[in-house]
JSON list of C-alpha atoms in Angstrom, two decimals:
[
{"chain": "A", "resi": 1, "resn": "ASP", "atom": "CA", "xyz": [86.66, -2.79, 76.24]},
{"chain": "A", "resi": 2, "resn": "THR", "atom": "CA", "xyz": [85.96, 0.79, 77.22]},
{"chain": "A", "resi": 3, "resn": "ASN", "atom": "CA", "xyz": [87.19, 3.55, 79.53]},
{"chain": "A", "resi": 4, "resn": "ALA", "atom": "CA", "xyz": [85.80, 3.92, 83.03]},
{"chain": "A", "resi": 5, "resn": "PHE", "atom": "CA", "xyz": [86.45, 5.38, 86.45]},
{"chain": "A", "resi": 6, "resn": "TRP", "atom": "CA", "xyz": [85.00, 4.75, 89.87]},
{"chain": "A", "resi": 7, "resn": "LEU", "atom": "CA", "xyz": [84.57, 6.59, 93.14]},
{"chain": "A", "resi": 8, "resn": "GLU", "atom": "CA", "xyz": [84.87, 4.43, 96.26]},
{"chain": "A", "resi": 9, "resn": "THR", "atom": "CA", "xyz": [81.81, 4.69, 98.50]},
{"chain": "A", "resi": 10, "resn": "GLN", "atom": "CA", "xyz": [82.40, 1.53, 100.54]},
{"chain": "A", "resi": 11, "resn": "MET", "atom": "CA", "xyz": [83.22, 3.53, 103.69]},
{"chain": "A", "resi": 12, "resn": "TRP", "atom": "CA", "xyz": [79.59, 4.69, 103.93]},
{"chain": "A", "resi": 13, "resn": "SER", "atom": "CA", "xyz": [78.05, 1.28, 103.22]},
{"chain": "A", "resi": 14, "resn": "ASP", "atom": "CA", "xyz": [76.57, 1.09, 106.74]},
{"chain": "A", "resi": 15, "resn": "MET", "atom": "CA", "xyz": [74.14, 3.95, 106.02]},
{"chain": "A", "resi": 16, "resn": "ALA", "atom": "CA", "xyz": [70.47, 3.13, 105.50]},
{"chain": "A", "resi": 17, "resn": "ASN", "atom": "CA", "xyz": [69.56, 2.47, 101.86]},
{"chain": "A", "resi": 18, "resn": "PHE", "atom": "CA", "xyz": [73.20, 2.64, 100.81]},
{"chain": "A", "resi": 19, "resn": "GLY", "atom": "CA", "xyz": [72.60, 0.78, 97.54]},
{"chain": "A", "resi": 20, "resn": "HIS", "atom": "CA", "xyz": [69.74, 3.07, 96.57]},
{"chain": "A", "resi": 21, "resn": "ALA", "atom": "CA", "xyz": [71.84, 6.11, 97.52]},
{"chain": "A", "resi": 22, "resn": "ASN", "atom": "CA", "xyz": [74.76, 4.87, 95.42]},
{"chain": "A", "resi": 23, "resn": "HIS", "atom": "CA", "xyz": [72.45, 4.27, 92.46]},
{"chain": "A", "resi": 24, "resn": "ALA", "atom": "CA", "xyz": [70.87, 7.75, 92.79]},
{"chain": "A", "resi": 25, "resn": "LEU", "atom": "CA", "xyz": [74.23, 9.52, 93.06]},
{"chain": "A", "resi": 26, "resn": "SER", "atom": "CA", "xyz": [75.44, 7.61, 89.97]},
{"chain": "A", "resi": 27, "resn": "HIS", "atom": "CA", "xyz": [72.41, 8.84, 88.03]},
{"chain": "A", "resi": 28, "resn": "ALA", "atom": "CA", "xyz": [72.93, 12.41, 89.29]},
{"chain": "A", "resi": 29, "resn": "LEU", "atom": "CA", "xyz": [76.55, 12.37, 88.08]},
{"chain": "A", "resi": 30, "resn": "LEU", "atom": "CA", "xyz": [75.37, 11.17, 84.66]},
{"chain": "A", "resi": 31, "resn": "ALA", "atom": "CA", "xyz": [72.73, 13.93, 84.57]},
{"chain": "A", "resi": 32, "resn": "VAL", "atom": "CA", "xyz": [75.22, 16.76, 85.25]},
{"chain": "A", "resi": 33, "resn": "ALA", "atom": "CA", "xyz": [78.11, 15.34, 83.17]},
{"chain": "A", "resi": 34, "resn": "PRO", "atom": "CA", "xyz": [77.12, 17.15, 79.92]},
{"chain": "A", "resi": 35, "resn": "LEU", "atom": "CA", "xyz": [77.48, 20.46, 81.78]},
{"chain": "A", "resi": 36, "resn": "PHE", "atom": "CA", "xyz": [81.19, 19.79, 82.32]},
{"chain": "A", "resi": 37, "resn": "VAL", "atom": "CA", "xyz": [82.45, 17.65, 79.44]},
{"chain": "A", "resi": 38, "resn": "PRO", "atom": "CA", "xyz": [81.73, 17.83, 75.72]},
{"chain": "A", "resi": 39, "resn": "GLY", "atom": "CA", "xyz": [79.48, 15.09, 74.52]},
{"chain": "A", "resi": 40, "resn": "ALA", "atom": "CA", "xyz": [75.93, 13.86, 74.85]},
{"chain": "A", "resi": 41, "resn": "SER", "atom": "CA", "xyz": [74.32, 12.25, 77.85]},
{"chain": "A", "resi": 42, "resn": "THR", "atom": "CA", "xyz": [74.24, 9.03, 75.82]},
{"chain": "A", "resi": 43, "resn": "ASP", "atom": "CA", "xyz": [78.06, 8.86, 75.81]},
{"chain": "A", "resi": 44, "resn": "LEU", "atom": "CA", "xyz": [78.21, 7.73, 79.45]},
{"chain": "A", "resi": 45, "resn": "ASP", "atom": "CA", "xyz": [76.51, 5.16, 81.63]},
{"chain": "A", "resi": 46, "resn": "CYS", "atom": "CA", "xyz": [76.88, 3.82, 85.17]},
{"chain": "A", "resi": 47, "resn": "ASP", "atom": "CA", "xyz": [76.79, 0.52, 86.99]},
{"chain": "A", "resi": 48, "resn": "HIS", "atom": "CA", "xyz": [73.15, 0.11, 87.99]},
{"chain": "A", "resi": 49, "resn": "SER", "atom": "CA", "xyz": [73.60, -2.53, 90.66]},
{"chain": "A", "resi": 50, "resn": "PHE", "atom": "CA", "xyz": [72.40, -1.44, 94.05]},
{"chain": "A", "resi": 51, "resn": "ILE", "atom": "CA", "xyz": [72.87, -4.71, 95.93]},
{"chain": "A", "resi": 52, "resn": "ASN", "atom": "CA", "xyz": [76.34, -5.32, 97.38]},
{"chain": "A", "resi": 53, "resn": "CYS", "atom": "CA", "xyz": [77.72, -2.29, 95.56]},
{"chain": "A", "resi": 54, "resn": "SER", "atom": "CA", "xyz": [80.85, -0.59, 96.84]},
{"chain": "A", "resi": 55, "resn": "ARG", "atom": "CA", "xyz": [81.55, 2.15, 94.31]},
{"chain": "A", "resi": 56, "resn": "ILE", "atom": "CA", "xyz": [80.12, 4.50, 91.75]},
{"chain": "A", "resi": 57, "resn": "LEU", "atom": "CA", "xyz": [81.26, 3.28, 88.35]},
{"chain": "A", "resi": 58, "resn": "ILE", "atom": "CA", "xyz": [80.97, 5.57, 85.30]},
{"chain": "A", "resi": 59, "resn": "PHE", "atom": "CA", "xyz": [82.01, 4.30, 81.86]},
{"chain": "A", "resi": 60, "resn": "ASP", "atom": "CA", "xyz": [81.99, 5.26, 78.18]},
{"chain": "A", "resi": 61, "resn": "LEU", "atom": "CA", "xyz": [79.26, 3.53, 76.20]},
{"chain": "A", "resi": 62, "resn": "SER", "atom": "CA", "xyz": [81.14, 3.53, 72.91]},
{"chain": "A", "resi": 63, "resn": "PRO", "atom": "CA", "xyz": [83.39, 0.50, 72.36]},
{"chain": "A", "resi": 64, "resn": "GLY", "atom": "CA", "xyz": [87.00, 1.30, 73.08]},
{"chain": "A", "resi": 65, "resn": "GLY", "atom": "CA", "xyz": [85.94, 4.43, 74.94]},
{"chain": "A", "resi": 66, "resn": "GLY", "atom": "CA", "xyz": [85.90, 6.45, 71.72]},
{"chain": "A", "resi": 67, "resn": "SER", "atom": "CA", "xyz": [84.34, 9.60, 73.20]},
{"chain": "A", "resi": 68, "resn": "ARG", "atom": "CA", "xyz": [86.69, 9.58, 76.22]},
{"chain": "A", "resi": 69, "resn": "CYS", "atom": "CA", "xyz": [83.97, 11.39, 78.18]},
{"chain": "A", "resi": 70, "resn": "SER", "atom": "CA", "xyz": [84.60, 9.29, 81.29]},
{"chain": "A", "resi": 71, "resn": "GLU", "atom": "CA", "xyz": [88.28, 10.26, 81.23]},
{"chain": "A", "resi": 72, "resn": "GLN", "atom": "CA", "xyz": [87.43, 13.95, 80.90]},
{"chain": "A", "resi": 73, "resn": "LEU", "atom": "CA", "xyz": [84.78, 13.74, 83.63]},
{"chain": "A", "resi": 74, "resn": "PHE", "atom": "CA", "xyz": [87.24, 11.98, 85.95]},
{"chain": "A", "resi": 75, "resn": "LYS", "atom": "CA", "xyz": [89.78, 14.77, 85.41]},
{"chain": "A", "resi": 76, "resn": "LYS", "atom": "CA", "xyz": [87.12, 17.40, 86.19]},
{"chain": "A", "resi": 77, "resn": "ILE", "atom": "CA", "xyz": [86.13, 15.57, 89.38]},
{"chain": "A", "resi": 78, "resn": "MET", "atom": "CA", "xyz": [89.75, 15.27, 90.48]},
{"chain": "A", "resi": 79, "resn": "ARG", "atom": "CA", "xyz": [90.53, 18.93, 89.71]},
{"chain": "A", "resi": 80, "resn": "ASN", "atom": "CA", "xyz": [87.76, 20.61, 91.69]},
{"chain": "A", "resi": 81, "resn": "SER", "atom": "CA", "xyz": [84.44, 20.01, 93.40]},
{"chain": "A", "resi": 82, "resn": "ASP", "atom": "CA", "xyz": [82.18, 21.53, 90.73]},
{"chain": "A", "resi": 83, "resn": "VAL", "atom": "CA", "xyz": [80.87, 18.24, 89.29]},
{"chain": "A", "resi": 84, "resn": "LEU", "atom": "CA", "xyz": [80.11, 16.67, 92.67]},
{"chain": "A", "resi": 85, "resn": "THR", "atom": "CA", "xyz": [78.57, 19.92, 93.91]},
{"chain": "A", "resi": 86, "resn": "ALA", "atom": "CA", "xyz": [76.29, 20.06, 90.87]},
{"chain": "A", "resi": 87, "resn": "ALA", "atom": "CA", "xyz": [75.22, 16.45, 91.41]},
{"chain": "A", "resi": 88, "resn": "VAL", "atom": "CA", "xyz": [74.47, 17.08, 95.10]},
{"chain": "A", "resi": 89, "resn": "ASP", "atom": "CA", "xyz": [72.56, 20.25, 94.21]},
{"chain": "A", "resi": 90, "resn": "LEU", "atom": "CA", "xyz": [70.51, 18.32, 91.64]},
{"chain": "A", "resi": 91, "resn": "LEU", "atom": "CA", "xyz": [69.59, 15.74, 94.27]},
{"chain": "A", "resi": 92, "resn": "SER", "atom": "CA", "xyz": [68.59, 18.37, 96.83]},
{"chain": "A", "resi": 93, "resn": "GLN", "atom": "CA", "xyz": [66.90, 21.01, 94.69]},
{"chain": "A", "resi": 94, "resn": "CYS", "atom": "CA", "xyz": [64.83, 19.29, 92.04]},
{"chain": "A", "resi": 95, "resn": "ALA", "atom": "CA", "xyz": [61.93, 21.65, 91.35]},
{"chain": "A", "resi": 96, "resn": "SER", "atom": "CA", "xyz": [59.71, 18.87, 90.00]},
{"chain": "A", "resi": 97, "resn": "CYS", "atom": "CA", "xyz": [59.77, 16.32, 92.80]},
{"chain": "A", "resi": 98, "resn": "ASN", "atom": "CA", "xyz": [61.20, 18.19, 95.80]},
{"chain": "A", "resi": 99, "resn": "ALA", "atom": "CA", "xyz": [57.76, 19.29, 97.02]},
{"chain": "A", "resi": 100, "resn": "ASP", "atom": "CA", "xyz": [56.35, 15.75, 96.92]},
{"chain": "A", "resi": 101, "resn": "GLU", "atom": "CA", "xyz": [57.06, 14.59, 100.46]},
{"chain": "A", "resi": 102, "resn": "GLY", "atom": "CA", "xyz": [57.12, 10.88, 101.01]},
{"chain": "A", "resi": 103, "resn": "TYR", "atom": "CA", "xyz": [58.39, 10.07, 97.50]},
{"chain": "A", "resi": 104, "resn": "THR", "atom": "CA", "xyz": [62.17, 9.99, 97.18]},
{"chain": "A", "resi": 105, "resn": "GLY", "atom": "CA", "xyz": [62.57, 8.04, 93.94]},
{"chain": "A", "resi": 106, "resn": "GLY", "atom": "CA", "xyz": [63.38, 11.10, 91.85]},
{"chain": "A", "resi": 107, "resn": "CYS", "atom": "CA", "xyz": [61.86, 12.07, 88.51]},
{"chain": "A", "resi": 108, "resn": "PRO", "atom": "CA", "xyz": [62.87, 12.55, 84.86]},
{"chain": "A", "resi": 109, "resn": "SER", "atom": "CA", "xyz": [63.96, 16.10, 85.70]},
{"chain": "A", "resi": 110, "resn": "CYS", "atom": "CA", "xyz": [66.63, 14.94, 88.10]},
{"chain": "A", "resi": 111, "resn": "ILE", "atom": "CA", "xyz": [67.79, 11.33, 88.34]},
{"chain": "A", "resi": 112, "resn": "HIS", "atom": "CA", "xyz": [65.59, 9.16, 86.17]},
{"chain": "A", "resi": 113, "resn": "ASP", "atom": "CA", "xyz": [67.50, 7.81, 83.20]},
{"chain": "A", "resi": 114, "resn": "SER", "atom": "CA", "xyz": [65.84, 6.16, 80.23]},
{"chain": "A", "resi": 115, "resn": "ARG", "atom": "CA", "xyz": [68.77, 3.74, 79.87]},
{"chain": "A", "resi": 116, "resn": "CYS", "atom": "CA", "xyz": [68.65, 2.48, 83.46]},
{"chain": "A", "resi": 117, "resn": "LEU", "atom": "CA", "xyz": [68.84, -1.31, 83.49]},
{"chain": "A", "resi": 118, "resn": "LYS", "atom": "CA", "xyz": [66.77, -1.35, 86.68]},
{"chain": "A", "resi": 119, "resn": "PHE", "atom": "CA", "xyz": [64.04, 0.85, 85.14]},
{"chain": "A", "resi": 120, "resn": "ASN", "atom": "CA", "xyz": [64.79, 3.56, 87.72]},
{"chain": "A", "resi": 121, "resn": "GLU", "atom": "CA", "xyz": [63.84, 1.26, 90.59]},
{"chain": "A", "resi": 122, "resn": "GLY", "atom": "CA", "xyz": [66.06, 1.34, 93.64]},
{"chain": "A", "resi": 123, "resn": "LEU", "atom": "CA", "xyz": [66.70, 5.10, 93.58]},
{"chain": "A", "resi": 124, "resn": "SER", "atom": "CA", "xyz": [66.59, 7.24, 96.70]},
{"chain": "A", "resi": 125, "resn": "ARG", "atom": "CA", "xyz": [67.09, 10.93, 95.99]},
{"chain": "A", "resi": 126, "resn": "HIS", "atom": "CA", "xyz": [67.33, 11.84, 99.69]},
{"chain": "A", "resi": 127, "resn": "ASP", "atom": "CA", "xyz": [69.84, 9.10, 100.52]},
{"chain": "A", "resi": 128, "resn": "GLY", "atom": "CA", "xyz": [71.81, 9.93, 97.37]},
{"chain": "A", "resi": 129, "resn": "PHE", "atom": "CA", "xyz": [71.98, 13.51, 98.59]},
{"chain": "A", "resi": 130, "resn": "VAL", "atom": "CA", "xyz": [73.31, 12.37, 101.99]},
{"chain": "A", "resi": 131, "resn": "LEU", "atom": "CA", "xyz": [75.89, 10.09, 100.35]},
{"chain": "A", "resi": 132, "resn": "GLY", "atom": "CA", "xyz": [76.87, 12.86, 97.91]},
{"chain": "A", "resi": 133, "resn": "LYS", "atom": "CA", "xyz": [77.42, 15.33, 100.74]},
{"chain": "A", "resi": 134, "resn": "GLN", "atom": "CA", "xyz": [79.62, 12.83, 102.57]},
{"chain": "A", "resi": 135, "resn": "LEU", "atom": "CA", "xyz": [81.63, 12.04, 99.44]},
{"chain": "A", "resi": 136, "resn": "LEU", "atom": "CA", "xyz": [82.00, 15.75, 98.66]},
{"chain": "A", "resi": 137, "resn": "ALA", "atom": "CA", "xyz": [83.19, 16.51, 102.22]},
{"chain": "A", "resi": 138, "resn": "PHE", "atom": "CA", "xyz": [85.67, 13.62, 101.99]},
{"chain": "A", "resi": 139, "resn": "MET", "atom": "CA", "xyz": [87.00, 14.82, 98.61]},
{"chain": "A", "resi": 140, "resn": "LYS", "atom": "CA", "xyz": [87.27, 18.42, 99.82]},
{"chain": "A", "resi": 141, "resn": "GLY", "atom": "CA", "xyz": [89.20, 17.31, 102.89]},
{"chain": "A", "resi": 142, "resn": "ARG", "atom": "CA", "xyz": [91.57, 14.97, 101.07]},
{"chain": "A", "resi": 143, "resn": "LEU", "atom": "CA", "xyz": [91.81, 15.97, 97.45]},
{"chain": "A", "resi": 144, "resn": "TYR", "atom": "CA", "xyz": [90.76, 19.55, 96.90]},
{"chain": "A", "resi": 145, "resn": "HIS", "atom": "CA", "xyz": [92.60, 20.95, 99.91]},
{"chain": "A", "resi": 146, "resn": "LYS", "atom": "CA", "xyz": [96.04, 22.10, 98.85]},
{"chain": "A", "resi": 147, "resn": "ASP", "atom": "CA", "xyz": [98.76, 23.89, 100.75]},
{"chain": "A", "resi": 148, "resn": "PRO", "atom": "CA", "xyz": [99.23, 27.28, 99.01]},
{"chain": "A", "resi": 149, "resn": "SER", "atom": "CA", "xyz": [102.98, 27.24, 99.69]},
{"chain": "A", "resi": 150, "resn": "THR", "atom": "CA", "xyz": [103.36, 24.09, 97.58]},
{"chain": "A", "resi": 151, "resn": "SER", "atom": "CA", "xyz": [100.99, 25.21, 94.86]},
{"chain": "A", "resi": 152, "resn": "GLU", "atom": "CA", "xyz": [102.26, 25.07, 91.30]},
{"chain": "A", "resi": 153, "resn": "SER", "atom": "CA", "xyz": [101.34, 28.75, 90.88]},
{"chain": "A", "resi": 154, "resn": "ASN", "atom": "CA", "xyz": [104.11, 29.73, 93.35]},
{"chain": "A", "resi": 155, "resn": "VAL", "atom": "CA", "xyz": [106.84, 27.88, 91.45]},
{"chain": "A", "resi": 156, "resn": "GLU", "atom": "CA", "xyz": [108.94, 30.12, 89.18]},
{"chain": "A", "resi": 157, "resn": "THR", "atom": "CA", "xyz": [109.24, 28.36, 85.85]},
{"chain": "A", "resi": 158, "resn": "PRO", "atom": "CA", "xyz": [111.26, 29.74, 82.91]},
{"chain": "A", "resi": 159, "resn": "ARG", "atom": "CA", "xyz": [108.03, 30.60, 81.13]},
{"chain": "A", "resi": 160, "resn": "LYS", "atom": "CA", "xyz": [106.71, 32.54, 84.14]},
{"chain": "A", "resi": 161, "resn": "CYS", "atom": "CA", "xyz": [110.01, 34.42, 84.43]},
{"chain": "A", "resi": 162, "resn": "ALA", "atom": "CA", "xyz": [109.88, 35.32, 80.71]},
{"chain": "A", "resi": 163, "resn": "ARG", "atom": "CA", "xyz": [106.29, 36.53, 81.07]},
{"chain": "A", "resi": 164, "resn": "THR", "atom": "CA", "xyz": [107.23, 38.69, 84.05]},
{"chain": "A", "resi": 165, "resn": "VAL", "atom": "CA", "xyz": [110.07, 40.28, 82.07]},
{"chain": "A", "resi": 166, "resn": "ALA", "atom": "CA", "xyz": [107.74, 40.82, 79.08]},
{"chain": "A", "resi": 167, "resn": "ARG", "atom": "CA", "xyz": [105.13, 42.52, 81.28]},
{"chain": "A", "resi": 168, "resn": "THR", "atom": "CA", "xyz": [107.76, 44.78, 82.77]},
{"chain": "A", "resi": 169, "resn": "ASN", "atom": "CA", "xyz": [109.11, 45.70, 79.34]},
{"chain": "A", "resi": 170, "resn": "ALA", "atom": "CA", "xyz": [105.64, 46.29, 77.94]},
{"chain": "A", "resi": 171, "resn": "GLY", "atom": "CA", "xyz": [104.88, 48.61, 80.80]},
{"chain": "A", "resi": 172, "resn": "ASP", "atom": "CA", "xyz": [107.89, 50.75, 80.05]},
{"chain": "A", "resi": 173, "resn": "LEU", "atom": "CA", "xyz": [106.49, 53.08, 77.39]},
{"chain": "A", "resi": 174, "resn": "VAL", "atom": "CA", "xyz": [109.77, 54.87, 76.69]},
{"chain": "A", "resi": 175, "resn": "GLN", "atom": "CA", "xyz": [111.55, 51.64, 75.88]},
{"chain": "A", "resi": 176, "resn": "ALA", "atom": "CA", "xyz": [108.59, 50.53, 73.75]},
{"chain": "A", "resi": 177, "resn": "ARG", "atom": "CA", "xyz": [108.67, 53.82, 71.75]},
{"chain": "A", "resi": 178, "resn": "SER", "atom": "CA", "xyz": [112.36, 53.38, 71.07]},
{"chain": "A", "resi": 179, "resn": "ARG", "atom": "CA", "xyz": [111.44, 50.12, 69.34]},
{"chain": "A", "resi": 180, "resn": "HIS", "atom": "CA", "xyz": [108.61, 51.93, 67.51]},
{"chain": "A", "resi": 181, "resn": "ILE", "atom": "CA", "xyz": [105.98, 50.06, 69.49]},
{"chain": "A", "resi": 182, "resn": "VAL", "atom": "CA", "xyz": [103.36, 51.75, 71.61]},
{"chain": "A", "resi": 183, "resn": "VAL", "atom": "CA", "xyz": [101.39, 49.59, 73.97]},
{"chain": "A", "resi": 184, "resn": "GLY", "atom": "CA", "xyz": [97.68, 50.33, 73.84]},
{"chain": "A", "resi": 185, "resn": "ARG", "atom": "CA", "xyz": [97.37, 52.52, 70.73]},
{"chain": "A", "resi": 186, "resn": "PRO", "atom": "CA", "xyz": [99.10, 52.91, 67.38]},
{"chain": "A", "resi": 187, "resn": "SER", "atom": "CA", "xyz": [101.74, 55.57, 66.84]},
{"chain": "A", "resi": 188, "resn": "TRP", "atom": "CA", "xyz": [100.34, 58.50, 64.89]},
{"chain": "A", "resi": 189, "resn": "PRO", "atom": "CA", "xyz": [102.41, 60.68, 62.59]},
{"chain": "A", "resi": 190, "resn": "THR", "atom": "CA", "xyz": [101.44, 63.71, 64.72]},
{"chain": "A", "resi": 191, "resn": "ASP", "atom": "CA", "xyz": [103.24, 62.15, 67.66]},
{"chain": "A", "resi": 192, "resn": "ASN", "atom": "CA", "xyz": [106.38, 63.33, 65.91]},
{"chain": "A", "resi": 193, "resn": "ALA", "atom": "CA", "xyz": [107.18, 67.00, 66.36]},
{"chain": "A", "resi": 194, "resn": "ASP", "atom": "CA", "xyz": [107.07, 67.50, 62.56]},
{"chain": "A", "resi": 195, "resn": "GLU", "atom": "CA", "xyz": [103.85, 69.45, 61.78]},
{"chain": "A", "resi": 196, "resn": "ASN", "atom": "CA", "xyz": [104.57, 69.46, 58.04]},
{"chain": "A", "resi": 197, "resn": "PHE", "atom": "CA", "xyz": [104.29, 65.69, 57.75]},
{"chain": "A", "resi": 198, "resn": "PHE", "atom": "CA", "xyz": [100.91, 65.87, 55.98]},
{"chain": "A", "resi": 199, "resn": "GLY", "atom": "CA", "xyz": [102.13, 68.53, 53.61]},
{"chain": "A", "resi": 200, "resn": "SER", "atom": "CA", "xyz": [100.17, 71.44, 55.08]}
]
């Protein structure tokens, strides 16, 4: 048993080379994962099937999901588009194999993975890029788009109210001095009108 998550890609299964695109996007997500979650690239793996596939499946390699990297990566993907954007950018802007027209299988700099059960066969960097853009657009339209009026940041919680009061009080220098607190610098003995404080 281990932890895993998947991203449904079935709705784009009619595109050309869908299985190869799905496989390439899975590898791209694995390649960028260490940029977003703590852990090594060997903590995660993906489903390498590219025939009759319907989703991108990412899972923890350690038994029982000990590293919990897949859980953390899933939360990052659900929170914002940074992970998917990085994966799409990797597929489109690989400096090593981007200039080689006619070859779309990727390279060790972008989507090749030494642990791939298919020995990095059945990868299409270009089709993975197209699938990634479609998935990213879908996620941005459905998941990342939030109505600002219902955002949690607009809700007044007791903690936010207390912080607002604290900011207001801290800004009032006269009230702070009466409590012998000065915001921004320490009180110096010469702030008092007594010039003889130092014994001169």
